[in-house]
PDB file of C-alpha atoms in Angstrom:
ATOM      1  CA  MET A1261     -19.181  88.670-117.748  1.00 80.00           C
ATOM      2  CA  LYS A1262     -16.246  91.037-117.426  1.00 89.00           C
ATOM      3  CA  PHE A1263     -12.714  89.899-118.164  1.00 92.00           C
ATOM      4  CA  TRP A1264      -9.455  91.429-119.328  1.00 93.00           C
ATOM      5  CA  VAL A1265      -7.096  90.358-122.084  1.00 94.00           C
ATOM      6  CA  GLY A1266      -3.487  91.336-121.442  1.00 94.00           C
ATOM      7  CA  VAL A1267      -0.923  91.146-124.235  1.00 94.00           C
ATOM      8  CA  THR A1268       2.357  89.472-123.377  1.00 93.00           C
ATOM      9  CA  ASP A1269       5.420  88.032-125.034  1.00 90.00           C
ATOM     10  CA  LYS A1270       6.107  84.384-125.624  1.00 93.00           C
ATOM     11  CA  ALA A1271       9.161  84.313-123.335  1.00 95.00           C
ATOM     12  CA  TRP A1272       7.073  85.448-120.309  1.00 96.00           C
ATOM     13  CA  TYR A1273       4.431  82.806-121.084  1.00 96.00           C
ATOM     14  CA  GLU A1274       6.936  79.990-121.680  1.00 96.00           C
ATOM     15  CA  TYR A1275       8.969  80.773-118.564  1.00 97.00           C
ATOM     16  CA  LEU A1276       5.961  80.853-116.244  1.00 98.00           C
ATOM     17  CA  SER A1277       4.116  77.945-117.842  1.00 96.00           C
ATOM     18  CA  ALA A1278       7.159  75.753-117.146  1.00 97.00           C
ATOM     19  CA  ARG A1279       7.286  76.914-113.489  1.00 96.00           C
ATOM     20  CA  LYS A1280       3.525  76.677-112.772  1.00 96.00           C
ATOM     21  CA  PRO A1281       3.496  79.233-109.919  1.00 98.00           C
ATOM     22  CA  GLU A1282       0.480  79.862-107.695  1.00 98.00           C
ATOM     23  CA  GLU A1283       0.706  83.635-108.307  1.00 98.00           C
ATOM     24  CA  VAL A1284       2.202  85.808-111.065  1.00 98.00           C
ATOM     25  CA  ASN A1285       2.950  89.466-111.618  1.00 98.00           C
ATOM     26  CA  PHE A1286       1.595  90.444-115.019  1.00 97.00           C
ATOM     27  CA  TRP A1287       3.725  93.576-115.086  1.00 97.00           C
ATOM     28  CA  GLN A1288       3.401  96.390-117.568  1.00 95.00           C
ATOM     29  CA  PRO A1289       6.065  98.969-118.453  1.00 94.00           C
ATOM     30  CA  SER A1290       3.768 101.853-117.535  1.00 92.00           C
ATOM     31  CA  ALA A1291       2.708 102.482-113.941  1.00 93.00           C
ATOM     32  CA  ARG A1292      -0.708 103.693-115.124  1.00 90.00           C
ATOM     33  CA  ARG A1293      -3.578 101.339-114.330  1.00 89.00           C
ATOM     34  CA  LEU A1294      -5.164 100.324-117.631  1.00 82.00           C
ATOM     35  CA  ALA A1295      -8.289  98.472-116.501  1.00 80.00           C
ATOM     36  CA  GLU A1296     -10.061 100.489-113.841  1.00 83.00           C
ATOM     37  CA  PHE A1297     -12.974  98.023-113.660  1.00 84.00           C
ATOM     38  CA  LEU A1298     -10.874  95.056-112.522  1.00 91.00           C
ATOM     39  CA  GLU A1299     -11.933  93.763-109.141  1.00 93.00           C
ATOM     40  CA  PRO A1300     -10.608  90.750-107.251  1.00 96.00           C
ATOM     41  CA  GLY A1301     -11.576  87.510-108.961  1.00 96.00           C
ATOM     42  CA  VAL A1302     -12.103  88.921-112.478  1.00 96.00           C
ATOM     43  CA  PRO A1303     -10.586  86.630-115.157  1.00 97.00           C
ATOM     44  CA  PHE A1304      -7.435  88.041-116.772  1.00 97.00           C
ATOM     45  CA  LEU A1305      -6.424  86.245-119.989  1.00 96.00           C
ATOM     46  CA  PHE A1306      -2.950  86.118-121.579  1.00 95.00           C
ATOM     47  CA  LYS A1307      -2.700  86.846-125.312  1.00 94.00           C
ATOM     48  CA  LEU A1308       0.582  86.600-127.187  1.00 93.00           C
ATOM     49  CA  HIS A1309       1.849  89.533-129.238  1.00 89.00           C
ATOM     50  CA  ALA A1310       1.226  89.452-132.979  1.00 87.00           C
ATOM     51  CA  PRO A1311       1.820  87.611-135.150  1.00 87.00           C
ATOM     52  CA  ASP A1312       1.008  84.766-132.729  1.00 85.00           C
ATOM     53  CA  ASN A1313      -2.270  86.256-131.412  1.00 86.00           C
ATOM     54  CA  PHE A1314      -3.119  83.211-129.322  1.00 89.00           C
ATOM     55  CA  ILE A1315      -4.905  83.145-125.966  1.00 94.00           C
ATOM     56  CA  VAL A1316      -2.439  80.997-124.009  1.00 95.00           C
ATOM     57  CA  GLY A1317      -3.795  81.082-120.473  1.00 96.00           C
ATOM     58  CA  GLY A1318      -4.920  83.380-117.728  1.00 97.00           C
ATOM     59  CA  GLY A1319      -5.385  83.950-114.037  1.00 98.00           C
ATOM     60  CA  PHE A1320      -7.628  85.784-111.599  1.00 98.00           C
ATOM     61  CA  PHE A1321      -7.058  89.408-110.697  1.00 97.00           C
ATOM     62  CA  VAL A1322      -6.039  90.130-107.101  1.00 97.00           C
ATOM     63  CA  ARG A1323      -4.806  93.730-107.113  1.00 97.00           C
ATOM     64  CA  PHE A1324      -2.919  96.418-109.024  1.00 97.00           C
ATOM     65  CA  SER A1325       0.057  98.320-107.645  1.00 96.00           C
ATOM     66  CA  ALA A1326       2.501 100.770-109.170  1.00 97.00           C
ATOM     67  CA  LEU A1327       5.947  99.809-107.852  1.00 97.00           C
ATOM     68  CA  PRO A1328       9.588 100.590-108.544  1.00 98.00           C
ATOM     69  CA  ALA A1329      10.993  97.731-110.640  1.00 97.00           C
ATOM     70  CA  ARG A1330      13.428  96.720-107.875  1.00 98.00           C
ATOM     71  CA  LEU A1331      10.576  96.358-105.369  1.00 98.00           C
ATOM     72  CA  ALA A1332       8.513  94.380-107.923  1.00 98.00           C
ATOM     73  CA  TRP A1333      11.504  92.063-108.330  1.00 98.00           C
ATOM     74  CA  GLU A1334      11.921  91.646-104.558  1.00 98.00           C
ATOM     75  CA  ALA A1335       8.193  90.966-104.085  1.00 98.00           C
ATOM     76  CA  PHE A1336       7.632  88.548-106.982  1.00 98.00           C
ATOM     77  CA  ARG A1337      11.103  87.320-107.987  1.00 98.00           C
ATOM     78  CA  GLU A1338      10.807  84.753-110.829  1.00 98.00           C
ATOM     79  CA  ASN A1339       7.016  85.139-110.812  1.00 98.00           C
ATOM     80  CA  ASN A1340       7.692  88.304-112.839  1.00 98.00           C
ATOM     81  CA  GLY A1341       8.373  85.891-115.710  1.00 98.00           C
ATOM     82  CA  VAL A1342      12.147  86.411-115.791  1.00 98.00           C
ATOM     83  CA  THR A1343      15.216  84.822-114.184  1.00 98.00           C
ATOM     84  CA  ASP A1344      16.630  87.908-112.428  1.00 97.00           C
ATOM     85  CA  TYR A1345      16.357  91.661-111.904  1.00 97.00           C
ATOM     86  CA  ALA A1346      18.749  92.500-114.763  1.00 96.00           C
ATOM     87  CA  VAL A1347      16.505  90.653-117.228  1.00 97.00           C
ATOM     88  CA  LEU A1348      13.431  92.431-115.825  1.00 97.00           C
ATOM     89  CA  ARG A1349      15.123  95.810-116.410  1.00 96.00           C
ATOM     90  CA  ARG A1350      16.055  94.837-119.981  1.00 95.00           C
ATOM     91  CA  ARG A1351      12.465  93.787-120.686  1.00 95.00           C
ATOM     92  CA  ILE A1352      11.113  97.049-119.266  1.00 96.00           C
ATOM     93  CA  GLU A1353      13.516  99.036-121.448  1.00 94.00           C
ATOM     94  CA  GLN A1354      12.617  96.891-124.469  1.00 93.00           C
ATOM     95  CA  TYR A1355       9.060  98.210-124.257  1.00 90.00           C
ATOM     96  CA  ARG A1356       9.553 101.573-122.590  1.00 89.00           C
ATOM     97  CA  GLY A1357      12.926 102.740-123.840  1.00 88.00           C
ATOM     98  CA  ALA A1358      15.988 103.612-121.779  1.00 86.00           C
ATOM     99  CA  THR A1359      15.255 104.646-118.215  1.00 84.00           C
ATOM    100  CA  LYS A1360      17.217 106.394-115.498  1.00 86.00           C
ATOM    101  CA  GLY A1361      17.052 105.206-111.939  1.00 91.00           C
ATOM    102  CA  ASP A1362      14.528 102.612-110.896  1.00 95.00           C
ATOM    103  CA  PRO A1363      11.488 102.870-113.192  1.00 95.00           C
ATOM    104  CA  GLU A1364       8.003 102.496-111.765  1.00 96.00           C
ATOM    105  CA  ILE A1365       5.976  99.720-113.407  1.00 97.00           C
ATOM    106  CA  GLY A1366       2.400  98.512-113.171  1.00 97.00           C
ATOM    107  CA  CYS A1367       1.930  95.226-111.338  1.00 97.00           C
ATOM    108  CA  ASN A1368      -1.216  93.195-111.952  1.00 97.00           C
ATOM    109  CA  VAL A1369      -1.096  90.452-109.340  1.00 98.00           C
ATOM    110  CA  LEU A1370      -2.935  87.330-110.446  1.00 98.00           C
ATOM    111  CA  ASN A1371      -3.572  84.116-108.596  1.00 98.00           C
ATOM    112  CA  GLY A1372      -4.459  80.679-109.890  1.00 98.00           C
ATOM    113  CA  PRO A1373      -2.645  81.176-113.193  1.00 98.00           C
ATOM    114  CA  PHE A1374      -3.282  78.560-115.840  1.00 97.00           C
ATOM    115  CA  PHE A1375      -1.372  77.980-119.042  1.00 96.00           C
ATOM    116  CA  PHE A1376      -2.616  76.216-122.140  1.00 93.00           C
ATOM    117  CA  GLU A1377      -0.391  73.860-124.050  1.00 85.00           C
ATOM    118  CA  GLU A1378       0.155  74.990-127.622  1.00 75.00           C
ATOM    119  CA  LYS A1379      -2.344  72.433-128.946  1.00 75.00           C
ATOM    120  CA  ASP A1380      -4.999  73.845-126.578  1.00 75.00           C
ATOM    121  CA  SER A1381      -4.374  77.565-127.148  1.00 69.00           C
ATOM    122  CA  ARG A1382      -6.959  79.526-129.089  1.00 67.00           C
ATOM    123  CA  LYS A1383      -6.324  81.919-131.937  1.00 65.00           C
ATOM    124  CA  ALA A1384      -7.693  85.335-131.000  1.00 61.00           C
ATOM    125  CA  GLY A1385     -10.299  86.479-133.498  1.00 52.00           C
ATOM    126  CA  PRO A1386     -10.050  89.653-135.559  1.00 48.00           C
ATOM    127  CA  ARG A1387     -11.978  91.596-132.897  1.00 47.00           C
ATOM    128  CA  ILE A1388      -9.174  91.016-130.379  1.00 48.00           C
ATOM    129  CA  SER A1389      -6.206  93.038-131.533  1.00 45.00           C
ATOM    130  CA  CYS A1390      -3.659  95.298-129.899  1.00 41.00           C
ATOM    131  CA  ALA A1391      -5.932  98.247-130.708  1.00 38.00           C
ATOM    132  CA  ALA A1392      -8.819  96.586-128.873  1.00 39.00           C
ATOM    133  CA  VAL A1393      -6.683  95.326-126.017  1.00 40.00           C
ATOM    134  CA  PRO A1394      -4.906  98.282-124.395  1.00 42.00           C
ATOM    135  CA  SER A1395      -3.006  96.089-121.928  1.00 44.00           C
ATOM    136  CA  THR A1396       0.027  95.788-124.210  1.00 42.00           C
ATOM    137  CA  GLN A1397       2.657  94.989-121.702  1.00 47.00           C
ATOM    138  CA  ARG A1398       5.786  93.373-123.026  1.00 47.00           C
TER     139      ARG A1398
END
């Protein structure tokens, strides 16, 4: 079975788990597609950055698009995991560094997202690390 583990920050997870949307944009600061094998319906799991290293949920891959950040905001709004466009830009710059203009980001659209409560999350084993999971996003 193929699946993808994307690394995210706790704020993205907490914001979206409280909202329980039907679709999310698991954005990444780079516009380069990281998982070429992903096809619609493939499971896409959410893993928190170290030191947490917990699998905290997931969703099902729909499509990948490289979009200017402003367009990603207009298309997904709060389903980007942030309250507004200014926060999205700050998060992009947190991981990518200062940018000029409207940076292009990678958008992994997922449907049917699910979020584990802390008591149900699973510690990622030593084989799942940032080195083994190139989807470091936020």
